[in-house]
Coordinates of C-alpha atoms in Angstrom, one line a residue:
Chain A
M201 CA 16.4 44.7 12.7
S202 CA 19.7 42.8 14.6
D203 CA 20.3 39.0 13.7
N204 CA 19.8 38.0 17.1
K205 CA 16.3 39.5 17.3
E206 CA 15.6 37.5 13.9
Q207 CA 17.1 34.2 15.2
T208 CA 15.4 34.1 18.4
F209 CA 11.8 34.6 16.4
F210 CA 13.1 31.8 14.0
T211 CA 13.9 29.4 16.9
A212 CA 10.6 30.4 18.4
L213 CA 8.8 29.1 15.1
S214 CA 10.8 26.1 15.1
D215 CA 10.5 25.3 18.8
A216 CA 6.6 25.6 17.9
V217 CA 6.7 23.1 15.1
L218 CA 8.6 20.7 17.0
N219 CA 6.1 20.9 19.9
M220 CA 3.3 20.4 17.8
D221 CA 1.8 24.2 19.0
E222 CA -0.5 25.3 16.2
G223 CA -1.9 28.5 18.0
T224 CA 2.0 29.7 18.7
V225 CA 3.3 29.2 15.2
E226 CA 0.3 31.3 14.4
E227 CA 1.3 34.0 16.7
I228 CA 5.1 34.0 15.7
A229 CA 4.4 34.2 12.2
H230 CA 2.2 37.3 12.7
R231 CA 4.6 39.1 14.6
V232 CA 6.9 38.4 12.2
I233 CA 5.3 39.9 9.8
K234 CA 4.3 43.1 12.0
E235 CA 8.2 43.2 12.7
K236 CA 9.1 43.2 8.8
I237 CA 11.6 40.1 8.9
D238 CA 12.0 38.8 5.7
A239 CA 9.4 35.5 5.4
Y240 CA 11.2 33.5 3.4
R241 CA 13.8 33.1 6.3
A242 CA 11.4 32.6 8.8
I243 CA 9.7 30.3 6.7
E244 CA 13.5 28.3 5.9
N245 CA 15.0 28.9 9.3
G246 CA 11.9 28.7 11.7
L247 CA 8.7 26.2 10.4
V248 CA 11.0 24.4 7.5
D249 CA 13.5 24.0 10.0
G250 CA 11.3 22.6 13.0
M251 CA 9.7 20.2 10.2
N252 CA 12.8 18.7 10.0
R253 CA 14.0 18.6 13.4
A254 CA 10.4 17.0 14.2
G255 CA 11.5 14.8 10.7
Q256 CA 14.8 13.7 12.9
L257 CA 12.6 12.4 16.2
F258 CA 10.6 10.8 13.8
E259 CA 14.0 8.8 12.3
D260 CA 15.0 8.5 16.0
E261 CA 11.9 6.7 16.9
E262 CA 11.0 9.6 19.5
Y263 CA 8.1 10.7 17.1
F264 CA 5.5 8.6 15.6
I265 CA 2.5 9.5 12.8
P266 CA 0.4 11.4 15.2
E267 CA 3.2 13.9 16.3
I268 CA 4.6 13.9 12.7
L269 CA 0.5 15.1 11.6
L270 CA 0.5 17.5 14.6
C271 CA 4.0 19.1 13.5
S272 CA 2.9 19.5 10.0
D273 CA -0.6 21.0 10.7
A274 CA 1.6 23.7 12.8
M275 CA 4.0 23.9 9.8
Y276 CA 1.0 24.8 7.4
A277 CA -0.6 27.3 10.1
G278 CA 2.8 29.1 9.6
L279 CA 3.3 28.8 6.3
N280 CA -0.5 29.8 5.7
I281 CA 0.0 33.3 7.0
L282 CA 3.8 33.6 6.0
N283 CA 3.8 32.5 2.5
P284 CA 1.9 35.9 1.0
Y285 CA 4.7 37.6 1.7
I286 CA 7.6 35.6 0.0
N287 CA 9.2 38.2 -2.8
R288 CA 8.7 37.1 -6.3
E289 CA 12.5 36.9 -6.7
Q290 CA 12.5 34.6 -3.9
Q291 CA 10.1 32.4 -5.6
R292 CA 12.3 29.6 -7.9
T293 CA 10.7 26.5 -9.6
R294 CA 11.1 23.6 -7.2
K295 CA 11.3 19.9 -8.7
K296 CA 8.0 18.3 -8.8
V297 CA 7.3 15.6 -7.1
V298 CA 3.7 13.2 -8.2
I299 CA 3.1 10.6 -5.5
G300 CA 0.4 7.9 -4.9
V301 CA -0.7 4.8 -3.6
V302 CA -0.8 1.7 -6.4
E303 CA -4.4 0.8 -6.7
G304 CA -5.6 -2.2 -4.4
D305 CA -4.0 -1.0 -1.8
T306 CA -5.6 -0.8 1.4
H307 CA -4.5 2.5 3.0
D308 CA -2.1 5.5 2.4
I309 CA -0.4 5.9 6.4
G310 CA 2.7 5.7 4.0
K311 CA 1.8 7.5 1.5
N312 CA 1.0 10.6 3.7
L313 CA 4.0 10.6 5.5
V314 CA 6.0 11.1 2.8
K315 CA 4.0 13.4 1.3
T316 CA 4.6 15.8 4.3
L317 CA 8.1 15.3 4.5
L318 CA 8.6 16.1 1.5
D319 CA 6.3 19.2 1.2
A320 CA 8.8 20.7 4.2
A321 CA 11.7 19.8 2.7
G322 CA 10.5 22.1 -0.1
F323 CA 9.6 19.6 -3.4
E324 CA 6.3 20.5 -4.8
V325 CA 4.4 17.5 -3.9
I326 CA 1.1 16.4 -6.2
D327 CA -0.9 13.5 -4.3
L328 CA -2.5 11.4 -6.6
G329 CA -4.4 9.6 -3.5
R330 CA -4.9 6.0 -2.8
D331 CA -6.1 3.6 -5.8
V332 CA -4.3 4.8 -8.4
Q333 CA -3.7 3.0 -11.4
P334 CA -0.6 2.3 -12.8
R335 CA -1.5 4.2 -16.5
Q336 CA -3.2 6.9 -14.8
I337 CA 0.3 7.5 -12.4
V338 CA 2.1 7.7 -15.6
D339 CA -0.3 10.2 -17.3
A340 CA -0.6 12.8 -14.1
A341 CA 3.7 12.8 -14.3
I342 CA 3.5 13.6 -17.9
A343 CA 1.1 16.3 -17.6
E344 CA 2.8 17.6 -14.7
H345 CA 5.9 18.1 -15.9
A346 CA 7.0 16.1 -12.7
D347 CA 10.5 15.4 -11.9
V348 CA 10.0 12.2 -9.7
I349 CA 7.2 9.7 -9.2
A350 CA 6.5 8.3 -5.5
L351 CA 5.0 5.1 -5.3
S352 CA 3.7 3.7 -2.3
T353 CA 2.3 0.0 -0.9
L354 CA 1.5 -1.2 1.9
M355 CA 1.1 -4.7 0.5
T356 CA 2.8 -7.2 -1.4
T357 CA -0.6 -7.9 -3.4
T358 CA 0.1 -4.1 -5.1
M359 CA 3.5 -4.6 -5.9
D360 CA 2.5 -5.6 -9.4
G361 CA 1.7 -2.5 -10.1
M362 CA 5.1 -0.4 -9.1
A363 CA 6.4 -2.8 -12.1
A364 CA 3.8 -1.9 -14.7
V365 CA 4.5 2.1 -13.8
V366 CA 8.1 1.6 -14.8
Q367 CA 7.5 -0.9 -17.7
I368 CA 4.6 1.7 -19.1
L369 CA 7.7 4.3 -19.0
Q370 CA 10.0 2.7 -20.7
E371 CA 8.3 1.4 -23.8
S372 CA 6.5 5.0 -23.9
G373 CA 10.1 5.9 -24.2
Q374 CA 10.0 8.1 -21.0
R375 CA 11.7 6.4 -18.4
D376 CA 14.4 9.0 -18.5
A377 CA 11.7 11.8 -17.7
F378 CA 11.6 10.6 -14.3
K379 CA 13.4 9.3 -11.0
V380 CA 11.3 6.7 -10.1
I381 CA 10.9 5.7 -6.0
V382 CA 9.4 3.4 -4.2
G383 CA 8.5 2.3 -0.9
G384 CA 6.3 0.4 1.9
G385 CA 6.4 -2.2 3.8
P386 CA 7.0 -5.2 1.8
I387 CA 9.3 -3.1 -0.5
S388 CA 13.1 -3.9 -0.6
Q389 CA 15.9 -2.6 -2.5
T390 CA 15.9 -5.9 -4.3
F391 CA 12.3 -5.1 -5.6
A392 CA 13.5 -1.7 -6.4
D393 CA 16.2 -3.1 -8.5
R394 CA 14.4 -5.7 -10.3
I395 CA 11.6 -3.5 -11.0
G396 CA 14.3 -0.5 -12.4
A397 CA 13.4 1.7 -10.4
D398 CA 15.8 4.7 -9.5
G399 CA 15.6 4.6 -5.7
Y400 CA 14.3 2.5 -2.2
A401 CA 13.4 4.6 0.6
P402 CA 12.9 2.4 3.7
S403 CA 11.1 5.0 5.6
A404 CA 9.4 8.7 4.8
P405 CA 12.5 10.5 5.9
A406 CA 14.9 8.5 4.3
A407 CA 12.8 9.5 1.2
V408 CA 13.6 12.8 1.7
K409 CA 17.6 11.7 1.9
L410 CA 17.2 9.4 -1.3
L411 CA 15.5 12.1 -3.5
H412 CA 18.4 14.7 -1.9
K413 CA 21.0 12.5 -2.8
L414 CA 19.4 11.5 -6.3
F415 CA 19.3 15.3 -7.5
K416 CA 22.8 16.2 -5.8
D417 CA 21.1 18.0 -3.1
S418 CA 19.3 20.7 -4.9
I419 CA 15.4 21.1 -5.0
Y420 CA 15.0 23.3 -7.2
V421 CA 14.7 22.7 -11.4
Chain B
M185 CA -1.0 -43.3 14.9
M186 CA -2.6 -40.7 16.8
T187 CA -1.8 -38.6 13.7
S188 CA -5.0 -39.7 12.2
K189 CA -7.1 -39.4 14.9
I190 CA -7.3 -35.5 15.5
T191 CA -9.1 -33.3 13.4
P192 CA -7.6 -30.3 12.2
K193 CA -10.5 -28.2 14.5
K194 CA -9.2 -29.7 17.8
R195 CA -5.4 -29.7 16.9
L196 CA -6.2 -25.7 16.1
L197 CA -7.6 -25.6 19.3
D198 CA -4.9 -27.5 21.3
V199 CA -2.5 -25.5 20.6
L200 CA -4.5 -22.8 21.2
N201 CA -5.3 -23.7 24.8
K202 CA -1.9 -24.5 25.3
K203 CA -1.8 -28.3 25.4
A204 CA 0.6 -30.2 23.3
T205 CA -0.3 -31.7 20.1
D206 CA 1.1 -34.1 17.2
R207 CA 2.6 -31.1 15.0
A208 CA 1.5 -27.8 14.5
P209 CA -1.4 -26.4 11.7
V210 CA -1.3 -24.8 8.9
I211 CA -3.9 -22.1 8.8
C212 CA -5.0 -18.5 6.5
M213 CA -7.2 -16.7 9.0
G214 CA -9.5 -14.9 6.3
G215 CA -10.3 -11.1 6.4
M216 CA -7.2 -9.4 5.6
M217 CA -5.1 -12.4 5.0
N218 CA -7.5 -14.8 3.1
A219 CA -6.5 -17.0 0.5
S220 CA -9.1 -16.1 -2.2
I221 CA -6.0 -16.5 -5.3
V222 CA -7.7 -16.2 -9.1
E223 CA -6.8 -20.2 -9.2
V224 CA -9.0 -21.3 -6.9
M225 CA -11.8 -18.6 -7.7
N226 CA -11.3 -19.8 -11.4
S227 CA -11.6 -23.6 -11.0
S228 CA -14.8 -23.5 -8.5
G229 CA -16.9 -21.1 -10.2
F230 CA -17.1 -19.3 -6.5
T231 CA -16.0 -15.6 -7.2
L232 CA -15.6 -12.2 -5.8
P233 CA -16.8 -9.4 -5.8
A234 CA -19.9 -11.3 -5.7
A235 CA -19.2 -13.3 -3.0
H236 CA -18.6 -10.6 -0.5
D237 CA -22.5 -10.3 0.0
N238 CA -23.7 -13.6 -0.5
P239 CA -23.6 -15.8 2.4
D240 CA -23.9 -19.3 0.3
L241 CA -20.9 -17.8 -2.0
M242 CA -19.0 -16.5 0.8
A243 CA -19.4 -20.3 2.5
S244 CA -19.0 -22.4 -0.8
L245 CA -15.7 -19.6 -1.6
A246 CA -14.0 -20.7 1.6
G247 CA -14.7 -24.0 1.2
A248 CA -13.2 -24.1 -2.2
I249 CA -10.0 -22.2 -0.7
Q250 CA -10.0 -25.0 2.4
E251 CA -9.7 -28.0 -0.1
Q252 CA -7.6 -26.5 -3.0
T253 CA -5.2 -25.0 -0.4
G254 CA -5.2 -27.7 1.9
F255 CA -4.8 -24.9 5.2
E256 CA -6.7 -26.2 8.0
N257 CA -9.5 -24.3 8.4
L258 CA -11.8 -22.1 6.8
G259 CA -11.7 -18.4 7.2
V260 CA -14.0 -15.6 6.4
P261 CA -14.5 -13.1 5.6
F262 CA -12.4 -11.9 2.1
C263 CA -12.1 -8.3 3.6
M264 CA -11.7 -5.9 6.4
T265 CA -14.6 -3.2 5.4
V266 CA -17.8 -5.6 7.3
E267 CA -17.6 -3.3 10.2
A268 CA -16.4 0.0 8.3
E269 CA -19.6 -0.5 6.0
L270 CA -22.1 -0.9 8.8
L271 CA -20.8 2.0 10.4
G272 CA -21.4 4.3 7.5
S273 CA -18.6 4.5 5.0
R274 CA -18.4 3.6 2.0
I275 CA -16.9 0.6 0.2
D276 CA -15.6 0.2 -2.8
K277 CA -16.2 -3.7 -3.0
G278 CA -12.8 -3.9 -5.5
T279 CA -13.0 -6.9 -8.2
L280 CA -12.3 -10.4 -8.4
A281 CA -8.3 -9.6 -8.1
C282 CA -8.5 -6.8 -6.3
E283 CA -9.8 -6.5 -2.5
P284 CA -12.8 -4.4 -1.4
K285 CA -11.9 -0.9 0.3
I286 CA -12.6 2.6 2.1
R287 CA -13.8 4.5 -0.8
Q288 CA -14.8 7.1 1.9
E289 CA -14.8 7.3 5.2
A290 CA -18.1 7.9 7.1
F291 CA -16.2 11.0 9.1
G292 CA -14.3 13.8 8.5
S293 CA -12.9 14.2 11.9
V294 CA -14.0 12.7 15.2
R295 CA -16.1 15.2 16.5
D296 CA -18.5 14.4 13.2
V297 CA -19.1 10.6 14.3
I298 CA -22.6 10.2 15.0
F299 CA -22.8 7.0 17.6
R300 CA -25.8 4.5 16.3
D301 CA -27.6 1.8 18.3
I302 CA -25.2 -1.1 17.7
D303 CA -27.9 -3.5 18.0
E304 CA -30.1 -1.7 15.0
M305 CA -26.6 -1.6 13.0
L306 CA -26.0 -5.4 13.7
E307 CA -29.4 -6.3 11.8
S308 CA -28.3 -4.6 8.5
G309 CA -25.4 -5.4 6.3
R310 CA -22.8 -7.8 5.8
I311 CA -22.2 -8.9 9.3
Q312 CA -25.4 -11.2 8.5
T313 CA -23.6 -12.2 5.4
V314 CA -20.5 -13.4 7.4
T315 CA -22.2 -15.3 10.4
S316 CA -24.8 -17.1 8.1
A317 CA -21.4 -18.3 6.0
T318 CA -20.2 -19.1 9.7
A319 CA -23.2 -21.1 10.3
K320 CA -23.1 -23.3 6.8
L321 CA -19.5 -23.5 7.1
S322 CA -19.6 -24.8 10.4
Q323 CA -22.2 -27.7 9.6
T324 CA -20.2 -28.8 6.2
Y325 CA -17.3 -29.0 8.1
Q326 CA -17.6 -30.5 11.2
Q327 CA -13.9 -31.4 11.4
L328 CA -12.5 -27.7 10.6
P329 CA -12.0 -24.7 12.7
V330 CA -13.8 -21.9 10.9
V331 CA -12.0 -18.7 11.9
V332 CA -13.6 -15.4 11.8
S333 CA -11.6 -12.4 10.7
M334 CA -12.3 -9.1 12.7
T335 CA -10.8 -5.4 11.8
G336 CA -9.4 -5.1 14.9
P337 CA -10.4 -1.1 16.8
I338 CA -8.0 1.3 15.7
S339 CA -8.5 -0.1 12.1
T340 CA -12.0 0.1 12.5
A341 CA -11.8 3.7 13.7
A342 CA -9.6 4.5 11.1
S343 CA -11.7 3.3 8.2
I344 CA -14.8 5.4 10.1
I345 CA -13.1 8.7 10.3
N346 CA -10.4 9.8 8.2
P347 CA -7.4 8.1 9.5
M348 CA -5.2 11.4 9.5
A349 CA -8.1 13.1 11.5
F350 CA -8.4 9.9 13.9
Y351 CA -4.3 9.8 14.4
K352 CA -4.1 12.9 15.5
E353 CA -7.3 12.7 17.7
L354 CA -5.2 10.0 19.3
R355 CA -2.6 12.6 20.7
K356 CA -4.5 15.8 21.1
N357 CA -7.7 14.5 22.3
P358 CA -7.5 11.0 24.0
A359 CA -10.9 11.8 25.8
S360 CA -12.9 11.6 22.4
A361 CA -10.4 9.0 20.7
H362 CA -11.2 6.5 23.8
R363 CA -14.5 7.5 23.2
I364 CA -14.9 6.0 19.6
L365 CA -12.7 3.3 20.3
E366 CA -14.8 2.1 23.1
Y367 CA -17.9 2.0 20.4
V368 CA -16.4 0.5 17.9
T369 CA -15.1 -1.9 20.4
E370 CA -18.7 -3.0 21.5
L371 CA -19.6 -3.6 18.0
L372 CA -16.5 -5.9 17.1
I373 CA -17.6 -7.6 20.7
R374 CA -21.0 -8.0 19.2
F375 CA -20.5 -9.3 16.2
A376 CA -18.0 -12.0 17.5
A377 CA -20.4 -13.1 19.8
R378 CA -23.1 -13.6 16.7
S379 CA -20.0 -15.5 14.8
V380 CA -19.2 -17.3 17.9
R381 CA -22.8 -18.0 17.7
A382 CA -23.0 -19.2 14.5
G383 CA -20.6 -22.3 15.1
A384 CA -16.7 -19.9 15.0
S385 CA -14.0 -22.1 16.6
V386 CA -11.7 -19.0 16.8
I387 CA -11.8 -15.1 16.6
A388 CA -9.0 -13.9 14.7
I389 CA -8.2 -9.9 14.5
G390 CA -5.8 -8.0 12.8
D391 CA -5.0 -4.5 13.4
P392 CA -3.1 -3.1 10.0
S393 CA -3.7 0.5 11.3
A394 CA -2.6 -0.1 14.8
T395 CA 1.2 -0.8 14.5
G396 CA 4.4 0.2 16.6
E397 CA 5.4 2.1 13.6
I398 CA 2.7 4.1 13.5
L399 CA 1.9 4.6 17.0
G400 CA 4.9 4.4 18.7
P401 CA 5.0 2.4 22.3
L402 CA 3.1 4.8 24.5
M403 CA 0.0 5.2 22.9
F404 CA 0.3 1.1 21.1
R405 CA 0.1 0.6 25.0
E406 CA -2.4 3.4 25.8
Y407 CA -4.8 2.6 22.5
A408 CA -4.1 -0.5 20.8
V409 CA -3.5 -2.7 24.0
R410 CA -5.9 -1.6 25.9
Y411 CA -9.0 -2.0 23.0
L412 CA -7.6 -5.3 21.5
N413 CA -7.8 -7.2 25.0
I414 CA -10.9 -5.9 26.0
L415 CA -12.3 -7.4 22.7
T416 CA -10.0 -10.4 23.5
E417 CA -11.4 -10.9 27.3
A418 CA -14.8 -10.3 25.8
V419 CA -14.6 -13.1 23.5
H420 CA -13.0 -15.6 25.9
G421 CA -16.2 -14.6 27.9
F422 CA -18.1 -16.4 25.2
R423 CA -15.3 -19.7 25.5
T424 CA -13.5 -18.7 22.1
P425 CA -10.0 -18.5 21.6
V426 CA -8.7 -15.3 19.7
I427 CA -5.8 -15.0 17.2
L428 CA -4.0 -11.9 17.0
H429 CA -2.1 -10.3 14.0
I430 CA 0.2 -7.4 14.0
C431 CA 1.2 -5.5 10.8
G432 CA 4.8 -4.5 10.6
N433 CA 8.0 -4.1 12.5
I434 CA 7.5 -5.2 16.2
N435 CA 10.4 -4.2 17.6
N436 CA 9.2 -0.7 19.2
V437 CA 6.8 -2.8 21.1
R438 CA 8.6 -5.8 21.4
T439 CA 8.3 -5.6 25.5
L440 CA 4.2 -5.1 25.2
I441 CA 3.6 -8.4 23.3
P442 CA 3.4 -10.5 26.4
D443 CA 0.6 -7.4 27.3
L444 CA -1.5 -8.9 24.6
K445 CA -4.1 -11.2 26.1
A446 CA -4.7 -13.4 22.5
D447 CA -4.2 -17.0 22.3
A448 CA -1.8 -16.5 19.8
I449 CA 0.3 -13.9 18.1
S450 CA 1.0 -13.7 14.5
T451 CA 3.2 -11.8 12.9
D452 CA 4.5 -10.1 9.7
A453 CA 8.0 -11.7 8.0
M454 CA 10.5 -9.1 9.1
V455 CA 9.5 -10.5 12.5
N456 CA 11.9 -13.6 14.0
L457 CA 9.1 -15.5 15.6
A458 CA 11.9 -17.8 16.7
K459 CA 12.9 -15.0 18.8
L460 CA 10.0 -13.3 19.7
K461 CA 9.1 -17.0 21.2
E462 CA 12.8 -17.6 23.0
D463 CA 12.3 -14.1 24.4
F464 CA 8.8 -14.6 26.2
P465 CA 8.3 -18.7 26.3
G466 CA 4.4 -17.6 27.1
I467 CA 3.5 -16.7 23.6
T468 CA 1.8 -19.1 21.3
T469 CA 3.5 -17.8 17.9
M470 CA 2.0 -17.8 14.2
G471 CA 3.0 -17.2 11.1
N472 CA 5.0 -16.2 9.0
L473 CA 6.1 -17.2 5.8
S474 CA 6.5 -14.9 3.8
T475 CA 3.7 -13.6 1.3
Y476 CA 6.1 -12.6 -1.4
S477 CA 8.0 -15.5 -1.2
L478 CA 4.4 -17.2 -1.3
E479 CA 3.6 -15.0 -4.9
W480 CA 7.4 -15.1 -6.1
G481 CA 8.8 -18.0 -4.9
T482 CA 9.4 -21.6 -6.2
P483 CA 8.0 -24.5 -4.5
H484 CA 10.8 -25.9 -3.3
K485 CA 11.9 -22.9 -2.1
I486 CA 8.7 -22.0 -0.2
S487 CA 9.1 -25.8 1.3
V488 CA 12.2 -25.2 2.5
Q489 CA 11.2 -21.8 4.5
T490 CA 7.7 -23.6 5.8
Q491 CA 10.3 -26.3 7.1
K492 CA 12.6 -24.2 9.1
L493 CA 9.2 -22.2 10.5
V494 CA 8.1 -26.1 11.7
N495 CA 11.8 -27.0 12.9
D496 CA 12.2 -23.7 14.5
G497 CA 9.0 -24.8 17.0
I498 CA 6.7 -22.1 15.9
D499 CA 3.2 -23.1 16.5
I500 CA 0.8 -21.9 14.2
I501 CA 2.3 -22.0 10.6
S502 CA 0.6 -19.5 8.2
P503 CA 1.2 -16.6 5.4
A504 CA 3.0 -13.3 7.0
C505 CA 0.6 -11.0 5.6
G506 CA -2.2 -10.9 3.1
L507 CA -1.7 -13.5 0.1
S508 CA -1.5 -11.8 -3.5
T509 CA -4.2 -12.9 -5.5
S510 CA -1.8 -14.2 -7.8
T511 CA 0.2 -16.2 -5.6
T512 CA 0.0 -20.1 -7.5
L513 CA -2.1 -23.0 -5.8
A514 CA 1.2 -24.9 -6.2
N515 CA 3.2 -22.1 -4.2
I516 CA 0.4 -22.7 -0.9
R517 CA 0.3 -26.3 -1.5
A518 CA 4.1 -26.2 -1.2
M519 CA 3.6 -24.9 1.9
T520 CA 0.5 -26.6 3.7
R521 CA 2.1 -30.2 2.1
T522 CA 5.7 -29.5 3.9
V523 CA 3.9 -28.7 7.7
Q524 CA 1.4 -32.0 6.9
G525 CA 4.9 -34.1 5.9
E526 CA 3.6 -34.9 2.9

């Protein structure tokens, strides 16, 4: 198989993810398997590449939440087909993120978007859902041996819960075990600094960039 | 002085009808932006979550909020789950300090939605609680406007269908998305009709799931503007003005704001309302004192920020977002007294 031909498949996968075309992604993924193209590289250079391009369009305000969700569906459709064909040596332990919306918030759209983009960026994401109490978040992070605690809120009413998470970590002497990042409508860098979080991201793509910065671009443990 | 003669109700209605008044009203619309802070509940004994279900308690709490905070209106209900509950979603009624929320949407996808008879639905659920509280309040406080707050069409739809599934449908299958939105908008119109009949002076709409940030300008126009306007025009048909609160940053839908037919546009704290007013002089602006300041600031700082809004000519002064239940009365009073010139 020539590199050129491989690249044609990768580009087609990437484009199909970007175009929210689940059916085409599945069709090409099956052909990747048939042609014995490296599944791992098809994921990285095809599916993930397409999702990263979608993330860029989101940042540029050409794509919005409905488009990102459909791109993500297309990416997962491909992952489901290609994942079983990845070699064991290629599977490395990825940094783990527990993500949740602090108790009391109205909805969790922002959190779902951050989860999708972190997934696409290669992090292993454990979604605790919405309405999670600060203590539960800390317990889950410890149990999961997570590297990151990502907290999202939509309303000023639940910002105290974010401070509580950091406080619980400090009191139990586990503050240094995790990077704590926060985001959401009412949150600012000033607030993140005040509660002692490791970082603040104003948007979902920014959350991905923030983690890359905090981990010096390595998603692997 | 004319000032003492104008009632808060007339002042708010005059502003919404674009008539000149002595000064800006200072209000808190209820619903997602209610002022049922813990301090008021503890001192009055009228508490949540009980007041979500009981019309007498709902009216009493709304009255206590008004009397203690100085806001120049009564606002009910204290959550944005009334409509979704009626449409079949499972609600967590919350606690004293924590607002109710959707525990589980009624439907996993748009295809699963069961369209029920709206008139039948109106006979059950908490719409009765709200309208009955509204009737009590409008009789007890004749000089004050009763504002009934409703959840906007897209937020209601995204509260009865898994929101992720619903957002995708907006893009993937517009016809079925429109069918759902027509259905919930019809329910909202009838809810508004009953509220007006019960004595509501103003209908307020909050649609936090329908922002430009979430939808982008194209879908904001196709879905949000369209159904908000259908609802607004129906309420106008009941000779009642409409206040619309738009969450988040409005930058990418700014040019669509004049297309909204609501009588006042309320925005979040990051929006420069003075600039919005300058760009679109036809808009009646409402807002937008930071609820972060209200929770964490000092009365002095709040007073300064409120005065700036007044000086900027903002037409109606109000909090910019949902108030934290731990906000102090002293801080809210600093806001209302500044507007009232005390």
